[in-house]
PDB file of C-alpha atoms in Angstrom:
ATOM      1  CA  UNK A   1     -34.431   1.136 -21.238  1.00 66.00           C
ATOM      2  CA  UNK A   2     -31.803   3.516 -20.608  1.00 77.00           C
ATOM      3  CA  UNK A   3     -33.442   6.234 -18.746  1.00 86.00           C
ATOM      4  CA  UNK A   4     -31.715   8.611 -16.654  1.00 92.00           C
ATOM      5  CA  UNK A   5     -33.095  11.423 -14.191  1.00 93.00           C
ATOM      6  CA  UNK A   6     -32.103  14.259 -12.181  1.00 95.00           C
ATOM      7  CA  UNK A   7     -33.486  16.075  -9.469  1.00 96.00           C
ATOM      8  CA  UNK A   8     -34.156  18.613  -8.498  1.00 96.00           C
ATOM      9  CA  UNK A   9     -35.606  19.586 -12.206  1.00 94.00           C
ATOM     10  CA  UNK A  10     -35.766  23.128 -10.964  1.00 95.00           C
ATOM     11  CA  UNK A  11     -34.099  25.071  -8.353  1.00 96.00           C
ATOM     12  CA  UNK A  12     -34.153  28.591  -6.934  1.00 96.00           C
ATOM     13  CA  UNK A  13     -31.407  29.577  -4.241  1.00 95.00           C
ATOM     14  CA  UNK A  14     -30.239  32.393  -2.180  1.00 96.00           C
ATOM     15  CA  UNK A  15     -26.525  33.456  -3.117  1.00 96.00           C
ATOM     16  CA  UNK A  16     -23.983  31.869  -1.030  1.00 96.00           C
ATOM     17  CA  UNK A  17     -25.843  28.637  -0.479  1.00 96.00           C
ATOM     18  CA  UNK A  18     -24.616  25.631  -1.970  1.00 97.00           C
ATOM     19  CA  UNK A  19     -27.303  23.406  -3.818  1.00 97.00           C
ATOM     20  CA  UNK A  20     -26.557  19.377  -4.511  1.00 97.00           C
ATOM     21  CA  UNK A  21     -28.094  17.562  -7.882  1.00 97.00           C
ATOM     22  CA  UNK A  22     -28.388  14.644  -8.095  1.00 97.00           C
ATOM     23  CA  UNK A  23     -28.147  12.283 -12.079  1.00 96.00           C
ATOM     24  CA  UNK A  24     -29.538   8.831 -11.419  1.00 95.00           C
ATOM     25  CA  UNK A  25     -29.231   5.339 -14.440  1.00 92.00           C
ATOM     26  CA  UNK A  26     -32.509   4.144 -13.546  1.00 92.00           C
ATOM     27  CA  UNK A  27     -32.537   0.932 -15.599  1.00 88.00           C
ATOM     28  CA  UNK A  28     -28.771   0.550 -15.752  1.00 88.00           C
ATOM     29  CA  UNK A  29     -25.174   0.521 -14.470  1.00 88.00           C
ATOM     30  CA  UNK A  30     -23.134   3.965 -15.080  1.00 87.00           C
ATOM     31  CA  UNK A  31     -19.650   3.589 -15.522  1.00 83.00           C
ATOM     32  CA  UNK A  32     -19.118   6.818 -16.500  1.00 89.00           C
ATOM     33  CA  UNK A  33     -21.206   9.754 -16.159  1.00 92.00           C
ATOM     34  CA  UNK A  34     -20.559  13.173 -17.464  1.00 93.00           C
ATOM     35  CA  UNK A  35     -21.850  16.549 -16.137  1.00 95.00           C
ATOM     36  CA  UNK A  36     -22.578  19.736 -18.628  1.00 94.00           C
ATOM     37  CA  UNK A  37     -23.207  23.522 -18.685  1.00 94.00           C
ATOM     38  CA  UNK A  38     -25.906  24.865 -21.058  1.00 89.00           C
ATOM     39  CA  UNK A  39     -25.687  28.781 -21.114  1.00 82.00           C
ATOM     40  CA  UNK A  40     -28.784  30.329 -22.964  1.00 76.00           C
ATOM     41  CA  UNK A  41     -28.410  29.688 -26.858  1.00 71.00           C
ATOM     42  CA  UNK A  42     -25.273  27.985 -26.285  1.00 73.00           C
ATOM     43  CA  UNK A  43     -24.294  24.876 -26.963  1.00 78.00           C
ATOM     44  CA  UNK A  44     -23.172  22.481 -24.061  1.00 86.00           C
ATOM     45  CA  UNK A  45     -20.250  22.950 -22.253  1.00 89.00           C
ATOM     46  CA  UNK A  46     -18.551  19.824 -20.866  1.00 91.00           C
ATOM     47  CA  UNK A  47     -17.614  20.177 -17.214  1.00 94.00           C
ATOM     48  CA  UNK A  48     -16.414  16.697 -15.909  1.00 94.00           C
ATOM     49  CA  UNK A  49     -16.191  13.609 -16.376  1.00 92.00           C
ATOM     50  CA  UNK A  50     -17.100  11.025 -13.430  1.00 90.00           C
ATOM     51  CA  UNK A  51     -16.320   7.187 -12.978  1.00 85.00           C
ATOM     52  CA  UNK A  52     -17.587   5.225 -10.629  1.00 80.00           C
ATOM     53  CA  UNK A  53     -15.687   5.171  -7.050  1.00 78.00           C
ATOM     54  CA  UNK A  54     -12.394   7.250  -7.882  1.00 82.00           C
ATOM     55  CA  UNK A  55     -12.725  11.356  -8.355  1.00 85.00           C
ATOM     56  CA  UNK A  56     -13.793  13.345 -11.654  1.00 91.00           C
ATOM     57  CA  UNK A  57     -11.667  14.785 -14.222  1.00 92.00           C
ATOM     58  CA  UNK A  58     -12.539  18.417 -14.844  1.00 94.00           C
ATOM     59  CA  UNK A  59     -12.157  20.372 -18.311  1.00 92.00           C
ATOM     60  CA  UNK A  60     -10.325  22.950 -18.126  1.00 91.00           C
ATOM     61  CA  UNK A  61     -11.351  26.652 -16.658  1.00 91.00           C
ATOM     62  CA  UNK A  62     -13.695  24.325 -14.266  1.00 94.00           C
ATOM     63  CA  UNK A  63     -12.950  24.462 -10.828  1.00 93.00           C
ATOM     64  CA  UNK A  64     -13.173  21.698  -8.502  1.00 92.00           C
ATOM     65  CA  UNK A  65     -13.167  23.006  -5.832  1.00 94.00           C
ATOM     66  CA  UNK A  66     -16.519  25.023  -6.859  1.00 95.00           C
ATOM     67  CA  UNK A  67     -18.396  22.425  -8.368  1.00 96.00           C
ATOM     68  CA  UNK A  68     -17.768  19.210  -6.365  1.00 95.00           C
ATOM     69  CA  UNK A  69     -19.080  15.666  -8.184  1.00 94.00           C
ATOM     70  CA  UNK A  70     -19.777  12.569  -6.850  1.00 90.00           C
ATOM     71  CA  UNK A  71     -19.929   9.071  -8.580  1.00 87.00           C
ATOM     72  CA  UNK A  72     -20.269   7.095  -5.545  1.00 81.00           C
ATOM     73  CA  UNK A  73     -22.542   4.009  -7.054  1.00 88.00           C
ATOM     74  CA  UNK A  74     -23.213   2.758 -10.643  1.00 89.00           C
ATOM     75  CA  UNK A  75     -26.597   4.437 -10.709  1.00 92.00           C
ATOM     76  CA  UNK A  76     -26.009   7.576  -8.850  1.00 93.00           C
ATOM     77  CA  UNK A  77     -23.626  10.760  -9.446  1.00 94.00           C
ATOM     78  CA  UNK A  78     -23.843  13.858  -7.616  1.00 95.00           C
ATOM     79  CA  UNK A  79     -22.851  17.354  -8.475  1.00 96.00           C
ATOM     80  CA  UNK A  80     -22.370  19.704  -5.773  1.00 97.00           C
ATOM     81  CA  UNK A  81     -22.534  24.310  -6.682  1.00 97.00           C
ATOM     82  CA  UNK A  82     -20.870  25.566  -3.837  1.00 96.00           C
ATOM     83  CA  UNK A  83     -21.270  28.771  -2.323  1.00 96.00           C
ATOM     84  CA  UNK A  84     -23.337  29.949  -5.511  1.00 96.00           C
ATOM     85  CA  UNK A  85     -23.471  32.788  -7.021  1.00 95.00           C
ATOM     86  CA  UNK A  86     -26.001  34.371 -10.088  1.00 95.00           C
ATOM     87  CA  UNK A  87     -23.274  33.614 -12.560  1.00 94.00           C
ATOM     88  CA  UNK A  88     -23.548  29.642 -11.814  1.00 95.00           C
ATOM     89  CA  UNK A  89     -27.433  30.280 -12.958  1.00 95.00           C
ATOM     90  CA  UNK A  90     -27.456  27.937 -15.522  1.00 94.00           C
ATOM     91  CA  UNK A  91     -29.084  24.655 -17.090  1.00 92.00           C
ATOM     92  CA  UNK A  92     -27.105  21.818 -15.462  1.00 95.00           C
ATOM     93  CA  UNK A  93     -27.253  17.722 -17.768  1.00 94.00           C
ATOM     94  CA  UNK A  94     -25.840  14.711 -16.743  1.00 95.00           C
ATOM     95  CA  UNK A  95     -25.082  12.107 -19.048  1.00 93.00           C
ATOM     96  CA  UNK A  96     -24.498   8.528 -18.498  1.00 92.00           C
ATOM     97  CA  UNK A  97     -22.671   5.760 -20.605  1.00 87.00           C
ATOM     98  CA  UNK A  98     -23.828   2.214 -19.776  1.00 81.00           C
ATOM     99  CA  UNK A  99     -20.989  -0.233 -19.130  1.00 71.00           C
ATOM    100  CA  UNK A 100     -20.242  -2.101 -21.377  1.00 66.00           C
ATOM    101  CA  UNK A 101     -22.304  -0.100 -24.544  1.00 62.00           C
ATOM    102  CA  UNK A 102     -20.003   1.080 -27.173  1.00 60.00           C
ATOM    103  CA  UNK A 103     -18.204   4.560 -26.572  1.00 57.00           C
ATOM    104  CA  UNK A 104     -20.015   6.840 -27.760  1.00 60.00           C
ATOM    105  CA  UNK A 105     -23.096   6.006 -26.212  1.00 75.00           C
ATOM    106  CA  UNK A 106     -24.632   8.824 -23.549  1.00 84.00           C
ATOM    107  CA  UNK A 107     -28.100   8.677 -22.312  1.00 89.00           C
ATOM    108  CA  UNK A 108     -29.263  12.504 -21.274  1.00 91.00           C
ATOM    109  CA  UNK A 109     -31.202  13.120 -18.203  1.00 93.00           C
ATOM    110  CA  UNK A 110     -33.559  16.298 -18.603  1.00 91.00           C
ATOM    111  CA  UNK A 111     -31.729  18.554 -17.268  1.00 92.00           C
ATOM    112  CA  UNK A 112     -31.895  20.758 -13.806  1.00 95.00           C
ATOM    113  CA  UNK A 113     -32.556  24.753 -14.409  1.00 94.00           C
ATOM    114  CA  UNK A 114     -30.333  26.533 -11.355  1.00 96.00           C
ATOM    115  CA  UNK A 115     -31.279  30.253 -10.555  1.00 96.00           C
ATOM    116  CA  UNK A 116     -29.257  31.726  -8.102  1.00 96.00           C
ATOM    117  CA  UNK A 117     -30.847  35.117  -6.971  1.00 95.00           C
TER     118      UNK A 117
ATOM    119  CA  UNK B   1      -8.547  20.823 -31.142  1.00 77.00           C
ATOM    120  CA  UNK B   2     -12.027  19.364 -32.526  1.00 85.00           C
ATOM    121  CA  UNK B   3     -14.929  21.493 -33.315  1.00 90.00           C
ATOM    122  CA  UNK B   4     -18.644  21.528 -35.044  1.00 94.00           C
ATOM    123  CA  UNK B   5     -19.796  24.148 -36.727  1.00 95.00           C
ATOM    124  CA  UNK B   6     -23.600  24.472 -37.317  1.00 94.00           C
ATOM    125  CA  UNK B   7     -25.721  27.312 -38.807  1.00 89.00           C
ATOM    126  CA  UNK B   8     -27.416  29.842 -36.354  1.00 85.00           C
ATOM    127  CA  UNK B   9     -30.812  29.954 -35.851  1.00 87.00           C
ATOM    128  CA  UNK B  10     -33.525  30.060 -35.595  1.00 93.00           C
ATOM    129  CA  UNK B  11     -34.922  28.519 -38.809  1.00 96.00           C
ATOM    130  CA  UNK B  12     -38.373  29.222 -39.211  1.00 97.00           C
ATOM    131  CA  UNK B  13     -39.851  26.934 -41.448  1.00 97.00           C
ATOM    132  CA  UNK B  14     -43.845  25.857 -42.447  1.00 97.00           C
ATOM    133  CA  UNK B  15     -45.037  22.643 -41.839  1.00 97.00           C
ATOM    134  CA  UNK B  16     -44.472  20.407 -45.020  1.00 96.00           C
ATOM    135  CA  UNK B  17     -41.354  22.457 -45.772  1.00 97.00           C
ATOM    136  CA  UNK B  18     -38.121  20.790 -46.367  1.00 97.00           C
ATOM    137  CA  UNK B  19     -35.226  21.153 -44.283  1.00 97.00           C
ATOM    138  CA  UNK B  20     -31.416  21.248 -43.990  1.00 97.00           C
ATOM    139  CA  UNK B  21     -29.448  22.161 -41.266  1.00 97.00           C
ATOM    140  CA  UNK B  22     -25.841  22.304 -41.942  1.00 97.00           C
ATOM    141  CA  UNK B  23     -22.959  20.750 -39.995  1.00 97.00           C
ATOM    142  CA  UNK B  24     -19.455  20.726 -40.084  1.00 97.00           C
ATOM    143  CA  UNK B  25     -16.795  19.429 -38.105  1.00 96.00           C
ATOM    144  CA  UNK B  26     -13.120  19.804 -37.753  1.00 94.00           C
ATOM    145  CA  UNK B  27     -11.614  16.439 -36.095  1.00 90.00           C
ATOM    146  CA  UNK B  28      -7.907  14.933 -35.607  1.00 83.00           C
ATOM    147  CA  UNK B  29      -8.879  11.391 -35.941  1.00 79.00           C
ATOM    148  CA  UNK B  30     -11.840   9.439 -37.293  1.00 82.00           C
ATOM    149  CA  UNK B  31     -14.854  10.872 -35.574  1.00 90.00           C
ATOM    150  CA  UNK B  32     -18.357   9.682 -35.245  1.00 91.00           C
ATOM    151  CA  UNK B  33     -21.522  11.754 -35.980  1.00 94.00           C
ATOM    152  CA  UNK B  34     -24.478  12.976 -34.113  1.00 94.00           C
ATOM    153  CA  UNK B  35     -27.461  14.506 -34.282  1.00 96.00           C
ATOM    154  CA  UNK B  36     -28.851  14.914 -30.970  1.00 94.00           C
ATOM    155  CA  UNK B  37     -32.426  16.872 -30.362  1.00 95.00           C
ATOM    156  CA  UNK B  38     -33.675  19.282 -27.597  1.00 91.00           C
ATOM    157  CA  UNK B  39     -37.304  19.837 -27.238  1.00 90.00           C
ATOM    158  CA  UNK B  40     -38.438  22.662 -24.463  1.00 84.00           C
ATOM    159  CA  UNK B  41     -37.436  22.003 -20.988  1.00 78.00           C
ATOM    160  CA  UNK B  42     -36.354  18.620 -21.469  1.00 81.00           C
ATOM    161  CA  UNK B  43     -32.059  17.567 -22.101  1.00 82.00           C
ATOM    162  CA  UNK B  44     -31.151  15.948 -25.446  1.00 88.00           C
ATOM    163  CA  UNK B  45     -32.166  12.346 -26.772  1.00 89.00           C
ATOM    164  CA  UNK B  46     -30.310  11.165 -29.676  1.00 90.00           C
ATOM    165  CA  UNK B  47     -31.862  11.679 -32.934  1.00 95.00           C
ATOM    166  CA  UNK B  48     -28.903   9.800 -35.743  1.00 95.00           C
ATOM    167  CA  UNK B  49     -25.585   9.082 -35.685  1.00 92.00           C
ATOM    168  CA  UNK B  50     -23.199   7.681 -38.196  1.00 94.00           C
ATOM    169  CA  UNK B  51     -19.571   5.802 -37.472  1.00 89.00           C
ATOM    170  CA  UNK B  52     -18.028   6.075 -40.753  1.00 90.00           C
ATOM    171  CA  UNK B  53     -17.673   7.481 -43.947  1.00 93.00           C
ATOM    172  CA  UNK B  54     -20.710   7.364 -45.870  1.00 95.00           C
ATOM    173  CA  UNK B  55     -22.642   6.197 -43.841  1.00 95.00           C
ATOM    174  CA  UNK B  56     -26.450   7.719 -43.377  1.00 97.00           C
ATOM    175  CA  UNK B  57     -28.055   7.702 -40.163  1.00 96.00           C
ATOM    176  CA  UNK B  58     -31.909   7.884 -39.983  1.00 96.00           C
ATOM    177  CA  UNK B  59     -35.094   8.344 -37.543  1.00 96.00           C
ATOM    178  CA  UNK B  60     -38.288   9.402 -37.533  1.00 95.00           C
ATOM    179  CA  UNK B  61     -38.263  10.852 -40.920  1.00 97.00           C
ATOM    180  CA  UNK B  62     -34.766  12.934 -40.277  1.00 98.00           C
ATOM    181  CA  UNK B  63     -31.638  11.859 -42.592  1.00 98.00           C
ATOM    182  CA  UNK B  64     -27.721  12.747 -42.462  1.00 98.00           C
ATOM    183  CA  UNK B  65     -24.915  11.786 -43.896  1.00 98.00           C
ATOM    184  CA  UNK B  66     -21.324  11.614 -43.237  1.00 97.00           C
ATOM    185  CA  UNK B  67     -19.233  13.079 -45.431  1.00 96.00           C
ATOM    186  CA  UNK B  68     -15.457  12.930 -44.983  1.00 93.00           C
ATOM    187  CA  UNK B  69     -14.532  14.661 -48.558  1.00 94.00           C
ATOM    188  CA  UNK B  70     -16.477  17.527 -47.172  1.00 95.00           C
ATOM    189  CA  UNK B  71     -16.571  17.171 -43.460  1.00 96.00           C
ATOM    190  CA  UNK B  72     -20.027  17.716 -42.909  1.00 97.00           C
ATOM    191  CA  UNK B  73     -23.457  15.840 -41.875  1.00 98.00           C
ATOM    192  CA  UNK B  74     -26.090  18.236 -42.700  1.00 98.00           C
ATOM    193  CA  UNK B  75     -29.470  17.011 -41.230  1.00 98.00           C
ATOM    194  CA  UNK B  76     -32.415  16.757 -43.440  1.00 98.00           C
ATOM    195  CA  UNK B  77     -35.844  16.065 -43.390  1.00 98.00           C
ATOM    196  CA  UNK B  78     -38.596  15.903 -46.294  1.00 97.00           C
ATOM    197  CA  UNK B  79     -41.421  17.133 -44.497  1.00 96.00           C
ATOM    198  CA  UNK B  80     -41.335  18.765 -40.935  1.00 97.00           C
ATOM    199  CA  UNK B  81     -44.441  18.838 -38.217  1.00 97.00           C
ATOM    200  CA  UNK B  82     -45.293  21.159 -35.641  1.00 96.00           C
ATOM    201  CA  UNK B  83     -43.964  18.510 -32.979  1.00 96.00           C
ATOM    202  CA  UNK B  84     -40.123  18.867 -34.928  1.00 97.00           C
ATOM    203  CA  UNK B  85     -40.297  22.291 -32.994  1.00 96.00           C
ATOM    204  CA  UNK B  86     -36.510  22.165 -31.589  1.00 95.00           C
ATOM    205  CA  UNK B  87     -33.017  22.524 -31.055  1.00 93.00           C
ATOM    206  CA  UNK B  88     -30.853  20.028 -32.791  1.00 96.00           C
ATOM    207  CA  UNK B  89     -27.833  19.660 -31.672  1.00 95.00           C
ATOM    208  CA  UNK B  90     -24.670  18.152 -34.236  1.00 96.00           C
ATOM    209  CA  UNK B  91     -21.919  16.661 -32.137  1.00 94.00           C
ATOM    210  CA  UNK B  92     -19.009  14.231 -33.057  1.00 92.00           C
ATOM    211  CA  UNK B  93     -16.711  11.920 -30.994  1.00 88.00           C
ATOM    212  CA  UNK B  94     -13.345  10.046 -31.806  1.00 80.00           C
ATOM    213  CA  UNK B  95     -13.101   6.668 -32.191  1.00 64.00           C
ATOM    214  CA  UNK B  96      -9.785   6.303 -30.252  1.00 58.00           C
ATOM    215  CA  UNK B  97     -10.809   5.188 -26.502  1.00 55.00           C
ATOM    216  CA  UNK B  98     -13.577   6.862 -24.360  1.00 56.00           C
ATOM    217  CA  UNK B  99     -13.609  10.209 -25.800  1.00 65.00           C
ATOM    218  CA  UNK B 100     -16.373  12.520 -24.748  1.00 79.00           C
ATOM    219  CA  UNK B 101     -18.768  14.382 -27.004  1.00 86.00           C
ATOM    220  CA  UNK B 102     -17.968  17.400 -28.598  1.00 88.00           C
ATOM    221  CA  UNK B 103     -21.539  19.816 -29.545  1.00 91.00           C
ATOM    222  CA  UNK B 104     -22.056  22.458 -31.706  1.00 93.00           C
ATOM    223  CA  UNK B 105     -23.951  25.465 -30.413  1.00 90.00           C
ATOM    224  CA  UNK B 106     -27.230  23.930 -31.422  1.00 92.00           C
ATOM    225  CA  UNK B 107     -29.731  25.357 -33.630  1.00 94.00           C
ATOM    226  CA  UNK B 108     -33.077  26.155 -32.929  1.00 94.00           C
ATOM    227  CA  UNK B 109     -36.286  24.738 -35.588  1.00 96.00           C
ATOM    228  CA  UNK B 110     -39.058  26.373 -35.072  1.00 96.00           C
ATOM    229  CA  UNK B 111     -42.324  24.966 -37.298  1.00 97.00           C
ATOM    230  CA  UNK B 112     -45.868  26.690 -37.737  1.00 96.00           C
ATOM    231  CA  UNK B 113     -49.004  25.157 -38.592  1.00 95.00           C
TER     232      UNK B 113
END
């Protein structure tokens, strides 16, 4: 148990459009769910964190505004690149904590590779 | 703030070859240890982790342990295989509340036959 996906797993978009991904708990409720950055031989980059039916909490130098996230059910968080531009070309991962598991437990989904042209 | 340090790849390493990749960390309260693991295209799955001092996590052959005297959990593994092929990932979290995960930059394993 404890899968979670995303989709699209790949995306290519025209610059100014905004593109929506969706992380889905496929075999469990998400209390939490946590969206990251992963710049080429970088390490992950934390953007927000989502809970379940009130809004996310950003890290800082994120903005909101720009990259809108969803938690609207247990299984299902959105995140939303507005208006994108070739600098938000990236490799986008949710993560999701199960309620009720102990903190530091975060199931990855694979991952969604955004290239804005 | 907290941090983990781990060596830059990539290692390049034969199969059968020992391994070590070293970790550090810098943490203001009692952290807990990860190893996560990234294979091609794919996000991370958790390889080990470790709550407390001392402590050794395991899997599939892979081995670290958490030392507090020296603030690091190298990973290590006897023998690697073509399929280890990856980049491993050493992240810690705090054991005060619902903290989130903080990674190192990762470090890329690359095995030939």
């Amino acid at each position: 148990g404890a899968v979670v996906s995303q989709h699209p797993s790949r995306v290519i978009c025209k610059s100014g459009t905004s593109v929506k991904i969706e992380c889905r708990s496929l075999d469990f409720q998400a209390t939490t769910m946590f969206w990251y950055r992963q710049f080429p031989k970088q390490s992950l980059m934390l953007m927000a964190t989502s809970n379940e039916g009130s809004k996310a909490t950003y890290e800082q130098g994120v903005e909101k505004d720009k990259f809108l996230i969803n938690h609207a059910s247990l299984t299902l968080s959105t995140l939303t690149v507005t208006s994108a531009h070739p600098e938000d070309s990236s490799f986008y991962i949710c993560s999701a904590r199960r309620r009720g598991s102990l903190k530091d437990t975060q199931y990855f989904g694979p991952g969604t590779r955004l290239t804005v042209l | 703030g907290d941090s983990v340090t781990q060596m830059e790849g990539p290692v390049t390493l034969s199969e059968e070859a020992c391994l070590t990749i070293n970790c550090t960390y810098t943490a203001t309260g009692y952290p807990s240890l990860f190893w996560y693991v990234q294979y091609p295209g794919e996000g991370l799955q958790l390889l080990l982790k470790a709550t407390k001092a001392d402590d050794k996590g395991s899997n599939k052959g892979f081995e670290a342990t958490y030392r507090k005297e020296t603030t690091s959990f190298h990973l290590e593994k006897g023998s690697v295989q073509v399929s280890d092929s990856a980049v491993y990932f050493c992240a810690l979290t705090l054991n005060s509340g619902y903290s989130t995960l903080t990674f190192g930059k990762g470090t890329m394993l690359l095995v030939s036959p």
